[in-house]
Tab-separated table of C-alpha atoms in Angstrom:
chain	number	residue	atom	x	y	z
A	167	MET	CA	-23.592	-14.379	16.894
A	168	ARG	CA	-22.210	-12.847	13.025
A	169	ASN	CA	-25.224	-10.725	13.052
A	170	VAL	CA	-24.098	-8.983	16.804
A	171	LEU	CA	-20.611	-8.894	15.882
A	172	THR	CA	-21.762	-6.638	12.457
A	173	ALA	CA	-23.736	-4.567	14.654
A	174	ILE	CA	-21.323	-4.331	17.428
A	175	PHE	CA	-18.844	-2.562	14.393
A	176	LEU	CA	-21.126	-0.982	12.688
A	177	ALA	CA	-22.393	0.638	15.813
A	178	ILE	CA	-18.521	1.685	16.733
A	179	SER	CA	-17.616	2.655	13.111
A	180	VAL	CA	-17.221	6.293	14.006
A	181	PHE	CA	-13.485	5.091	13.361
A	182	ALA	CA	-11.704	5.307	10.333
A	183	LYS	CA	-8.726	5.218	8.196
A	184	GLY	CA	-5.425	5.986	9.995
A	185	GLN	CA	-2.579	8.382	8.409
A	186	MET	CA	0.687	6.384	10.071
A	187	TRP	CA	1.439	4.324	6.993
A	188	ASP	CA	0.899	7.356	4.601
A	189	ARG	CA	3.450	9.125	6.637
A	190	LEU	CA	6.024	5.741	7.344
A	191	ALA	CA	5.613	4.387	3.563
A	192	ARG	CA	3.751	6.837	0.808
A	193	THR	CA	6.266	9.282	-1.217
A	194	ASP	CA	5.487	11.983	-2.963
A	195	TYR	CA	6.142	11.746	-6.540
A	196	SER	CA	5.912	15.642	-7.522
A	197	ILE	CA	8.928	17.012	-8.883
A	198	ASP	CA	9.850	20.069	-6.999
A	199	ASP	CA	11.238	23.243	-9.212
A	200	GLY	CA	13.257	23.856	-6.146
A	201	ARG	CA	15.610	21.077	-6.952
A	202	VAL	CA	16.380	21.687	-10.407
A	203	GLY	CA	20.025	21.556	-11.539
A	204	THR	CA	20.876	19.702	-8.064
A	205	LEU	CA	22.180	15.960	-7.376
A	206	GLU	CA	21.020	14.966	-3.818
A	207	LEU	CA	22.066	11.587	-1.702
A	208	GLU	CA	18.337	10.546	-0.390
A	209	ILE	CA	18.472	7.643	2.216
A	210	ASP	CA	15.025	6.167	3.071
A	211	ASN	CA	15.315	3.899	6.098
A	212	LEU	CA	12.495	2.437	7.675
A	213	ASP	CA	13.102	0.394	10.985
A	214	PHE	CA	10.401	-1.799	12.262
A	215	PHE	CA	8.759	-4.459	14.660
A	216	ARG	CA	5.691	-6.145	13.781
A	217	ASP	CA	4.395	-9.098	15.746
A	218	ASN	CA	1.055	-11.158	14.392
A	219	GLU	CA	-0.234	-12.859	17.080
A	220	TYR	CA	-2.566	-15.313	15.137
A	221	ASN	CA	-4.413	-18.677	16.321
A	222	SER	CA	-6.600	-19.001	13.320
A	223	SER	CA	-7.521	-21.712	11.018
A	224	VAL	CA	-6.895	-19.731	7.550
A	225	THR	CA	-3.214	-18.374	8.433
A	226	ASP	CA	-0.361	-18.352	10.576
A	227	GLY	CA	1.016	-16.155	13.361
A	228	TYR	CA	4.912	-14.801	12.860
A	229	THR	CA	6.930	-11.761	13.668
A	230	LEU	CA	8.888	-9.228	11.186
A	231	PRO	CA	11.363	-7.268	13.189
A	232	GLY	CA	13.965	-5.816	10.618
A	233	ILE	CA	14.815	-2.744	8.548
A	234	LEU	CA	14.583	-1.568	5.283
A	235	LEU	CA	17.305	0.742	3.488
A	236	THR	CA	17.473	2.831	0.084
A	237	PRO	CA	20.192	4.909	-0.046
A	238	LYS	CA	20.209	6.427	-3.500
A	239	LEU	CA	21.291	9.489	-5.851
A	240	VAL	CA	18.422	11.832	-7.260
A	241	TYR	CA	19.664	14.007	-9.919
A	242	THR	CA	16.846	16.238	-11.403
A	243	PRO	CA	17.893	17.985	-14.759
A	244	HIS	CA	14.913	19.823	-15.559
A	245	ARG	CA	11.610	21.077	-13.640
A	246	GLN	CA	9.942	18.096	-15.665
A	247	ILE	CA	12.669	15.164	-15.118
A	248	GLN	CA	14.256	13.053	-12.291
A	249	LEU	CA	16.630	10.097	-12.523
A	250	GLU	CA	17.353	7.941	-9.660
A	251	LEU	CA	20.003	5.173	-9.202
A	252	GLY	CA	20.764	3.493	-5.668
A	253	ALA	CA	20.351	0.188	-4.058
A	254	HIS	CA	16.937	-1.288	-2.000
A	255	ALA	CA	18.240	-3.337	0.918
A	256	LEU	CA	15.479	-5.567	3.179
A	257	ILE	CA	17.548	-6.822	6.424
A	258	PHE	CA	15.161	-9.137	8.967
A	259	ASN	CA	16.977	-9.172	12.615
A	260	GLY	CA	18.633	-12.711	12.740
A	261	ALA	CA	18.202	-13.910	9.174
A	262	ASN	CA	21.288	-14.922	7.308
A	263	LYS	CA	19.837	-16.278	4.148
A	264	TYR	CA	17.573	-14.872	2.058
A	265	PRO	CA	15.620	-15.878	-1.354
A	266	CYS	CA	16.729	-14.112	-4.346
A	267	TYR	CA	12.747	-13.017	-5.143
A	268	ALA	CA	10.320	-11.324	-3.500
A	269	TYR	CA	8.037	-12.644	-0.401
A	270	HIS	CA	4.708	-12.376	-1.309
A	271	ASP	CA	2.862	-15.177	-2.638
A	272	ILE	CA	5.260	-17.059	-4.446
A	273	GLY	CA	6.290	-20.344	-3.597
A	274	THR	CA	5.482	-22.408	-6.531
A	275	TRP	CA	7.506	-20.234	-8.787
A	276	LYS	CA	10.205	-18.091	-7.066
A	277	GLY	CA	13.581	-19.010	-8.305
A	278	ASN	CA	16.142	-21.097	-6.474
A	279	GLN	CA	19.003	-18.724	-5.763
A	280	TYR	CA	20.340	-17.027	-2.845
A	281	GLN	CA	21.640	-14.377	-0.846
A	282	SER	CA	23.744	-14.247	2.363
A	283	GLY	CA	23.171	-11.074	4.923
A	284	THR	CA	21.235	-9.414	3.187
A	285	HIS	CA	18.237	-9.064	0.530
A	286	LEU	CA	20.100	-6.388	-1.829
A	287	LEU	CA	18.518	-5.320	-5.086
A	288	PRO	CA	19.288	-3.054	-7.612
A	289	TRP	CA	17.488	0.629	-7.397
A	290	LEU	CA	16.673	2.482	-10.749
A	291	ARG	CA	14.003	5.514	-11.676
A	292	ALA	CA	13.596	7.341	-14.202
A	293	LYS	CA	10.348	9.798	-13.716
A	294	ALA	CA	8.760	12.290	-16.010
A	295	ARG	CA	6.251	14.978	-15.521
A	296	LEU	CA	3.717	15.676	-18.868
A	297	ARG	CA	1.786	18.506	-17.277
A	298	HIS	CA	-1.309	16.034	-15.841
A	299	LEU	CA	0.571	12.966	-16.316
A	300	THR	CA	3.623	11.426	-14.919
A	301	VAL	CA	5.377	8.544	-16.573
A	302	VAL	CA	7.592	6.689	-14.152
A	303	LEU	CA	9.839	3.694	-15.393
A	304	GLY	CA	11.880	0.882	-13.678
A	305	ASP	CA	10.996	1.122	-9.548
A	306	ILE	CA	7.677	2.595	-9.661
A	307	TYR	CA	5.715	4.178	-6.652
A	308	GLY	CA	4.222	1.302	-4.850
A	309	GLY	CA	2.810	-0.150	-2.277
A	310	GLN	CA	1.044	2.575	-0.218
A	311	ASN	CA	1.243	4.950	-2.723
A	312	HIS	CA	-1.052	2.741	-4.828
A	313	GLY	CA	-4.011	3.557	-2.413
A	314	PHE	CA	-5.682	0.830	-2.600
A	315	ILE	CA	-8.276	-0.122	0.609
A	316	THR	CA	-8.279	-2.333	3.385
A	317	PRO	CA	-9.364	-5.668	1.874
A	318	LEU	CA	-7.483	-5.503	-0.907
A	319	PHE	CA	-4.128	-4.510	0.651
A	320	ASN	CA	-2.465	-5.693	3.919
A	321	THR	CA	0.221	-2.494	4.833
A	322	GLU	CA	2.415	-5.319	6.204
A	323	THR	CA	3.057	-5.969	2.605
A	324	ASN	CA	5.471	-2.330	2.673
A	325	LEU	CA	7.723	-4.206	5.052
A	326	SER	CA	8.392	-7.439	3.524
A	327	GLN	CA	7.713	-6.901	-0.416
A	328	ASP	CA	10.111	-6.368	-3.238
A	329	PRO	CA	10.002	-2.916	-4.819
A	330	GLU	CA	7.687	-2.967	-7.634
A	331	MET	CA	9.263	-2.852	-10.623
A	332	GLY	CA	7.541	-1.941	-14.594
A	333	PHE	CA	6.092	0.993	-15.666
A	334	GLN	CA	3.759	3.361	-14.259
A	335	LEU	CA	1.292	5.984	-15.447
A	336	LEU	CA	-0.175	8.504	-12.442
A	337	TRP	CA	-2.764	10.944	-13.624
A	338	ASP	CA	-4.039	14.157	-12.046
A	339	ARG	CA	-6.744	16.638	-12.625
A	340	LYS	CA	-9.388	18.604	-10.382
A	341	HIS	CA	-11.559	15.668	-10.226
A	342	LEU	CA	-9.484	12.600	-10.717
A	343	HIS	CA	-6.683	10.978	-9.406
A	344	SER	CA	-5.655	7.558	-11.044
A	345	ASP	CA	-2.839	5.269	-10.823
A	346	THR	CA	-2.167	2.481	-13.287
A	347	TRP	CA	1.077	0.145	-13.240
A	348	LEU	CA	2.782	-3.261	-14.298
A	349	ASN	CA	4.618	-4.337	-11.533
A	350	TRP	CA	7.116	-7.098	-13.210
A	351	GLN	CA	7.851	-9.721	-10.845
A	352	SER	CA	9.188	-12.425	-12.679
A	353	TYR	CA	11.370	-12.381	-15.507
A	354	ILE	CA	11.981	-15.837	-17.456
A	355	PHE	CA	14.702	-17.063	-19.713
A	356	ASN	CA	14.378	-19.805	-22.502
A	357	LEU	CA	14.534	-23.105	-20.540
A	358	ASP	CA	13.995	-21.337	-17.102
A	359	THR	CA	11.878	-23.809	-14.544
A	360	HIS	CA	9.984	-21.148	-13.217
A	361	GLN	CA	7.181	-19.251	-14.050
A	362	GLU	CA	7.082	-15.687	-15.803
A	363	ALA	CA	4.602	-13.581	-13.199
A	364	PHE	CA	3.350	-9.809	-13.462
A	365	THR	CA	0.724	-7.838	-12.202
A	366	VAL	CA	-1.156	-5.037	-13.673
A	367	GLY	CA	-3.452	-2.575	-11.248
A	368	SER	CA	-5.433	0.472	-11.307
A	369	ASN	CA	-7.148	2.719	-9.079
A	370	TRP	CA	-9.325	5.505	-10.390
A	371	ASP	CA	-10.008	7.861	-7.734
A	372	VAL	CA	-13.081	9.991	-8.765
A	373	LEU	CA	-13.325	13.543	-6.631
A	374	VAL	CA	-16.667	15.139	-6.418
A	375	ASN	CA	-15.034	18.021	-5.002
A	376	GLU	CA	-11.300	18.558	-3.562
A	377	PRO	CA	-9.591	17.042	-1.007
A	378	SER	CA	-9.060	20.487	0.947
A	379	SER	CA	-13.051	20.916	1.104
A	380	ARG	CA	-14.717	20.757	4.001
A	381	LEU	CA	-16.650	17.674	3.452
A	382	HIS	CA	-14.851	15.846	0.405
A	383	TRP	CA	-16.758	12.978	-1.577
A	384	SER	CA	-14.804	10.564	-3.682
A	385	ILE	CA	-15.959	7.739	-5.668
A	386	PRO	CA	-12.720	5.003	-5.811
A	387	VAL	CA	-12.405	2.228	-8.528
A	388	GLN	CA	-10.113	-0.431	-8.088
A	389	LEU	CA	-8.703	-3.274	-10.096
A	390	VAL	CA	-6.019	-5.548	-9.536
A	391	ILE	CA	-4.791	-8.505	-12.145
A	392	GLN	CA	-1.981	-11.310	-11.248
A	393	HIS	CA	-0.511	-13.226	-14.415
A	394	ARG	CA	1.665	-16.058	-14.330
A	395	GLY	CA	2.710	-17.939	-17.371
A	396	GLY	CA	4.064	-17.321	-20.723
A	397	GLU	CA	5.064	-18.630	-24.289
A	398	GLN	CA	8.382	-19.878	-23.109
A	399	ASP	CA	6.596	-21.455	-19.803
A	400	VAL	CA	8.555	-24.947	-19.712
A	401	THR	CA	6.607	-25.666	-16.412
A	402	ASN	CA	3.251	-28.060	-16.005
A	403	MET	CA	1.719	-25.366	-14.242
A	404	GLY	CA	-0.437	-24.006	-17.143
A	405	VAL	CA	-1.678	-20.412	-17.815
A	406	GLN	CA	-2.963	-18.875	-14.474
A	407	THR	CA	-5.103	-15.277	-14.209
A	408	ILE	CA	-6.535	-13.744	-10.921
A	409	SER	CA	-8.222	-10.678	-10.163
A	410	ASN	CA	-9.594	-8.500	-7.489
A	411	VAL	CA	-12.051	-5.796	-8.270
A	412	ALA	CA	-13.547	-2.845	-5.649
A	413	ILE	CA	-16.225	0.214	-6.040
A	414	GLY	CA	-17.571	2.195	-3.806
A	415	GLY	CA	-17.784	5.817	-2.210
A	416	ALA	CA	-15.998	7.174	0.708
A	417	PHE	CA	-16.603	10.903	2.268
A	418	ARG	CA	-14.545	12.530	4.842
A	419	TRP	CA	-14.970	15.527	7.017
A	420	ASN	CA	-12.071	17.817	7.501
A	421	ALA	CA	-12.687	19.519	10.624
A	422	ASN	CA	-9.744	21.907	10.699
A	423	ARG	CA	-10.849	22.991	6.958
A	424	ARG	CA	-12.473	26.841	6.392
A	425	THR	CA	-12.641	26.520	2.655
A	426	SER	CA	-12.887	24.675	-0.481
A	427	LYS	CA	-10.687	27.266	-2.857
A	428	ARG	CA	-7.375	25.573	-1.628
A	429	LYS	CA	-5.255	24.037	-4.298
A	430	MET	CA	-5.357	20.262	-4.431
A	431	GLU	CA	-1.974	18.673	-3.937
A	432	LEU	CA	-0.639	15.779	-6.364
A	433	ALA	CA	0.331	13.271	-3.276
A	434	PRO	CA	-0.657	15.188	-0.048
A	435	ALA	CA	1.367	12.766	2.368
A	436	ILE	CA	2.994	14.354	4.702
A	437	PRO	CA	2.065	18.378	5.810
A	438	SER	CA	4.372	21.091	6.334
A	439	GLU	CA	5.020	22.706	9.992
A	440	GLU	CA	2.665	25.334	10.015
A	441	GLU	CA	0.102	23.112	8.680
A	442	GLU	CA	0.975	20.658	11.262
A	443	GLU	CA	1.413	23.112	14.052
A	444	LYS	CA	-2.480	24.848	13.366
A	445	VAL	CA	-3.693	21.626	13.178
A	446	ASN	CA	-2.705	20.413	16.688
A	447	LYS	CA	-4.552	23.227	17.917
A	448	ARG	CA	-7.298	21.471	17.520
A	449	ALA	CA	-8.597	17.974	18.849
A	450	LEU	CA	-10.752	16.480	16.346
A	451	THR	CA	-9.260	16.645	12.744
A	452	HIS	CA	-11.424	14.372	10.564
A	453	ILE	CA	-14.159	11.882	10.463
A	454	GLY	CA	-14.425	9.272	7.472
A	455	ALA	CA	-16.389	6.498	6.631
A	456	GLU	CA	-16.614	4.282	3.609
A	457	ALA	CA	-18.211	1.264	1.853
A	458	HIS	CA	-17.187	-1.115	-1.400
A	459	PHE	CA	-18.758	-3.917	-3.176
A	460	LEU	CA	-15.814	-6.447	-4.233
A	461	TYR	CA	-15.244	-9.183	-6.751
A	462	SER	CA	-12.550	-11.701	-7.038
A	463	TYR	CA	-12.295	-13.813	-10.318
A	464	GLN	CA	-10.284	-16.165	-11.345
A	465	GLN	CA	-10.004	-16.071	-15.484
A	466	SER	CA	-7.785	-19.742	-15.834
A	467	GLY	CA	-5.467	-21.557	-13.876
A	468	SER	CA	-6.442	-23.234	-10.676
A	469	LEU	CA	-4.342	-21.203	-8.206
A	470	TRP	CA	-8.080	-21.313	-6.520
A	471	PRO	CA	-10.524	-24.117	-6.179
A	472	PHE	CA	-13.314	-21.874	-7.743
A	473	ASN	CA	-13.844	-19.309	-10.106
A	474	GLY	CA	-14.895	-16.278	-8.243
A	475	GLY	CA	-17.330	-14.634	-5.598
A	476	MET	CA	-18.167	-11.166	-4.324
A	477	ALA	CA	-17.794	-9.538	-0.924
A	478	LEU	CA	-18.809	-5.971	1.221
A	479	HIS	CA	-16.922	-3.948	2.963
A	480	ALA	CA	-18.125	-0.886	5.272
A	481	ALA	CA	-15.329	1.168	7.466
A	482	ALA	CA	-15.137	4.262	9.234
A	483	ASP	CA	-12.686	6.520	11.150
A	484	VAL	CA	-11.637	8.907	13.029
A	485	SER	CA	-8.246	11.619	13.645
A	486	LEU	CA	-7.187	13.383	16.664
A	487	PHE	CA	-4.765	16.048	16.744
A	488	ASN	CA	-3.535	14.515	13.500
A	489	ALA	CA	-1.543	11.690	15.234
A	490	LEU	CA	-4.013	9.648	16.867
A	491	SER	CA	-6.199	7.376	14.375
A	492	PHE	CA	-8.673	4.924	15.370
A	493	LYS	CA	-10.653	2.970	12.458
A	494	ALA	CA	-13.376	0.190	12.563
A	495	GLY	CA	-14.472	-2.105	9.642
A	496	VAL	CA	-16.929	-5.225	9.062
A	497	PHE	CA	-15.924	-7.728	5.922
A	498	HIS	CA	-18.628	-10.062	4.747
A	499	ALA	CA	-17.747	-12.717	1.932
A	500	PRO	CA	-20.954	-14.816	1.424
A	501	ASP	CA	-19.480	-16.361	-0.782
A	502	ASN	CA	-15.863	-17.677	-2.307
A	503	PHE	CA	-13.740	-14.757	-2.282
A	504	VAL	CA	-9.896	-14.250	-2.308
A	505	SER	CA	-7.736	-10.789	-1.956
A	506	LEU	CA	-4.637	-11.099	-3.725
A	507	TYR	CA	-2.725	-8.886	-1.663
A	508	GLY	CA	-4.904	-8.183	1.447
A	509	ASN	CA	-4.917	-9.715	5.142
A	510	HIS	CA	-5.632	-13.589	4.555
A	511	PHE	CA	-9.078	-12.467	7.190
A	512	PHE	CA	-10.088	-11.157	4.122
A	513	SER	CA	-10.567	-14.235	2.184
A	514	THR	CA	-12.687	-17.356	2.532
A	515	LEU	CA	-9.356	-19.863	1.407
A	516	SER	CA	-7.171	-21.218	3.601
A	517	THR	CA	-3.184	-20.520	3.619
A	518	ILE	CA	-2.785	-23.399	5.682
A	519	ASP	CA	-4.236	-26.170	4.275
A	520	GLY	CA	-5.916	-24.443	0.886
A	521	SER	CA	-9.541	-25.953	2.301
A	522	PRO	CA	-12.027	-23.181	0.717
A	523	HIS	CA	-14.855	-21.930	3.258
A	524	PRO	CA	-18.248	-20.877	1.706
A	525	CYS	CA	-18.811	-17.465	4.426
A	526	THR	CA	-16.740	-15.819	6.372
A	527	THR	CA	-17.401	-12.652	7.900
A	528	THR	CA	-14.624	-10.204	9.699
A	529	GLY	CA	-14.708	-7.710	12.042
A	530	TYR	CA	-11.737	-5.404	12.791
A	531	LEU	CA	-10.386	-2.633	15.195
A	532	ARG	CA	-7.273	-0.520	14.622
A	533	ALA	CA	-5.283	2.386	16.930
A	534	ASP	CA	-2.272	4.325	15.495
A	535	TYR	CA	-0.366	7.035	16.359
A	536	THR	CA	2.536	8.642	14.773
A	537	TYR	CA	4.621	11.287	16.023
A	538	MET	CA	6.174	13.878	13.079
A	539	PHE	CA	9.730	15.142	14.238
A	540	LEU	CA	10.309	17.265	10.713
A	541	ASP	CA	9.523	16.351	7.409
A	542	GLY	CA	10.811	12.432	6.425
A	543	TYR	CA	11.300	11.508	10.346
A	544	ALA	CA	8.763	9.963	11.923
A	545	ILE	CA	7.772	7.061	14.677
A	546	GLY	CA	4.544	5.037	14.387
A	547	ALA	CA	2.787	2.733	16.347
A	548	GLU	CA	-0.022	0.530	15.839
A	549	ALA	CA	-2.277	-2.164	17.314
A	550	GLU	CA	-5.025	-4.248	15.312
A	551	LEU	CA	-7.781	-6.690	16.623
A	552	HIS	CA	-9.966	-8.991	14.266
A	553	GLN	CA	-12.654	-11.066	15.088
A	554	HIS	CA	-12.715	-13.194	12.413
A	555	ARG	CA	-15.503	-16.021	11.364
A	556	ILE	CA	-15.265	-18.880	8.962
A	557	GLY	CA	-16.987	-22.178	8.351
A	558	GLY	CA	-19.107	-21.660	11.894
A	559	LYS	CA	-15.845	-21.059	13.721
A	560	GLY	CA	-15.474	-17.625	15.624
A	561	GLU	CA	-11.536	-16.360	16.267
A	562	THR	CA	-10.093	-13.416	17.617
A	563	ASN	CA	-6.130	-12.265	16.469
A	564	PHE	CA	-4.288	-9.554	16.905
A	565	SER	CA	-0.844	-7.591	16.108
A	566	PHE	CA	1.079	-4.897	17.078
A	567	GLY	CA	3.787	-3.210	15.772
A	568	ILE	CA	6.336	0.021	16.246
A	569	TYR	CA	8.221	1.656	13.266
A	570	PHE	CA	10.572	4.497	12.792
A	571	ARG	CA	11.373	6.381	9.378
A	572	LEU	CA	14.275	8.480	8.853
A	573	SER	CA	14.673	10.225	5.620
A	574	PRO	CA	17.532	12.239	5.620
A	575	ARG	CA	18.861	14.293	2.301
A	576	PHE	CA	22.080	15.823	1.503
A	577	THR	CA	22.551	18.383	-1.519
A	578	LEU	CA	26.058	17.139	-3.177
A	579	TRP	CA	25.962	19.490	-5.813
A	580	ARG	CA	24.131	22.283	-7.835
A	581	GLY	CA	24.593	23.174	-10.985
A	582	LYS	CA	23.224	26.240	-13.259
A	583	ARG	CA	19.303	25.983	-14.270
């Protein structure tokens, strides 16, 4: 049965990577010269309703109805410097009490403090552009901006995790884009009763040619490490370090591109209205495919009942009218593998009872649609099906969601340049 499922999903893998989450959750980190000397109010808002209809031995189903709201003041004193000050709020419909800390895999080391009504955090970001290098301190460009492959990053995390905070280095050259960051998730004071914790990650995307080429090739190399514990740790959990590594290749055929001479953008997330109208005249926007080798490793600690293992992933996608995308893929872990920030269907470890399984195969289908009203305003919908086989048992699980992003910007003051 497993071989049949694998063959089916590979046969229909004319589908590939969707664009919806890039438009809903990705942010351009370049500094616009036209904004120099201005003080602006930006309100980044994402309304969402996501339902995970899971009936699985590895993870439970649940629903996420809520709002993400980030109002902030943005000041650009120089064409190479930008400063942001504001607040970030996460509001789940019907919730009246929130832990003061993040909601992703922190059950054994979160603080005991709570907030009422809204999960509210300060927002502070300082950014400097130094030729090919962009340096970010404070609230970094996290989540979807890291560009991790499907098995290493669950897009749902865009709706539930705290903003990533620490520092980030973004490097852009003609044949290379790299994103290296440190997300400090848990700071401890002397005699604190929870562990210090941080995540270090790096994504090196080697560009064989420009992304705007008719046929674009790239080689992604991705690494994420989570570390818990430290010199002042008074818990009995000990130092724990776990990691994921992925390397592979990808190609993308841009149906509406006639030349490879176009200048590469730093963060091509949302096309201009003119490009949008031109692309929409043709049904087929692009076709792509990707394949990856993955490895998970527990360098120290006992968070996992094994030290590590490997997995394989292959997927392909198609985009129509620059709005409708389909993706199909297959993931196979012949031995022990755990994804730190991916969907639990890409792991051999159950989150329900903590039991390991020697082998897992997951095939998935995804469809999403995005309607762009104008820059910063978009509505999206998606549906996803997972055919999961673990420990000799097959399971079918699905999820769906609808999302609405509104990101207005108002100029409050314009000084001399």
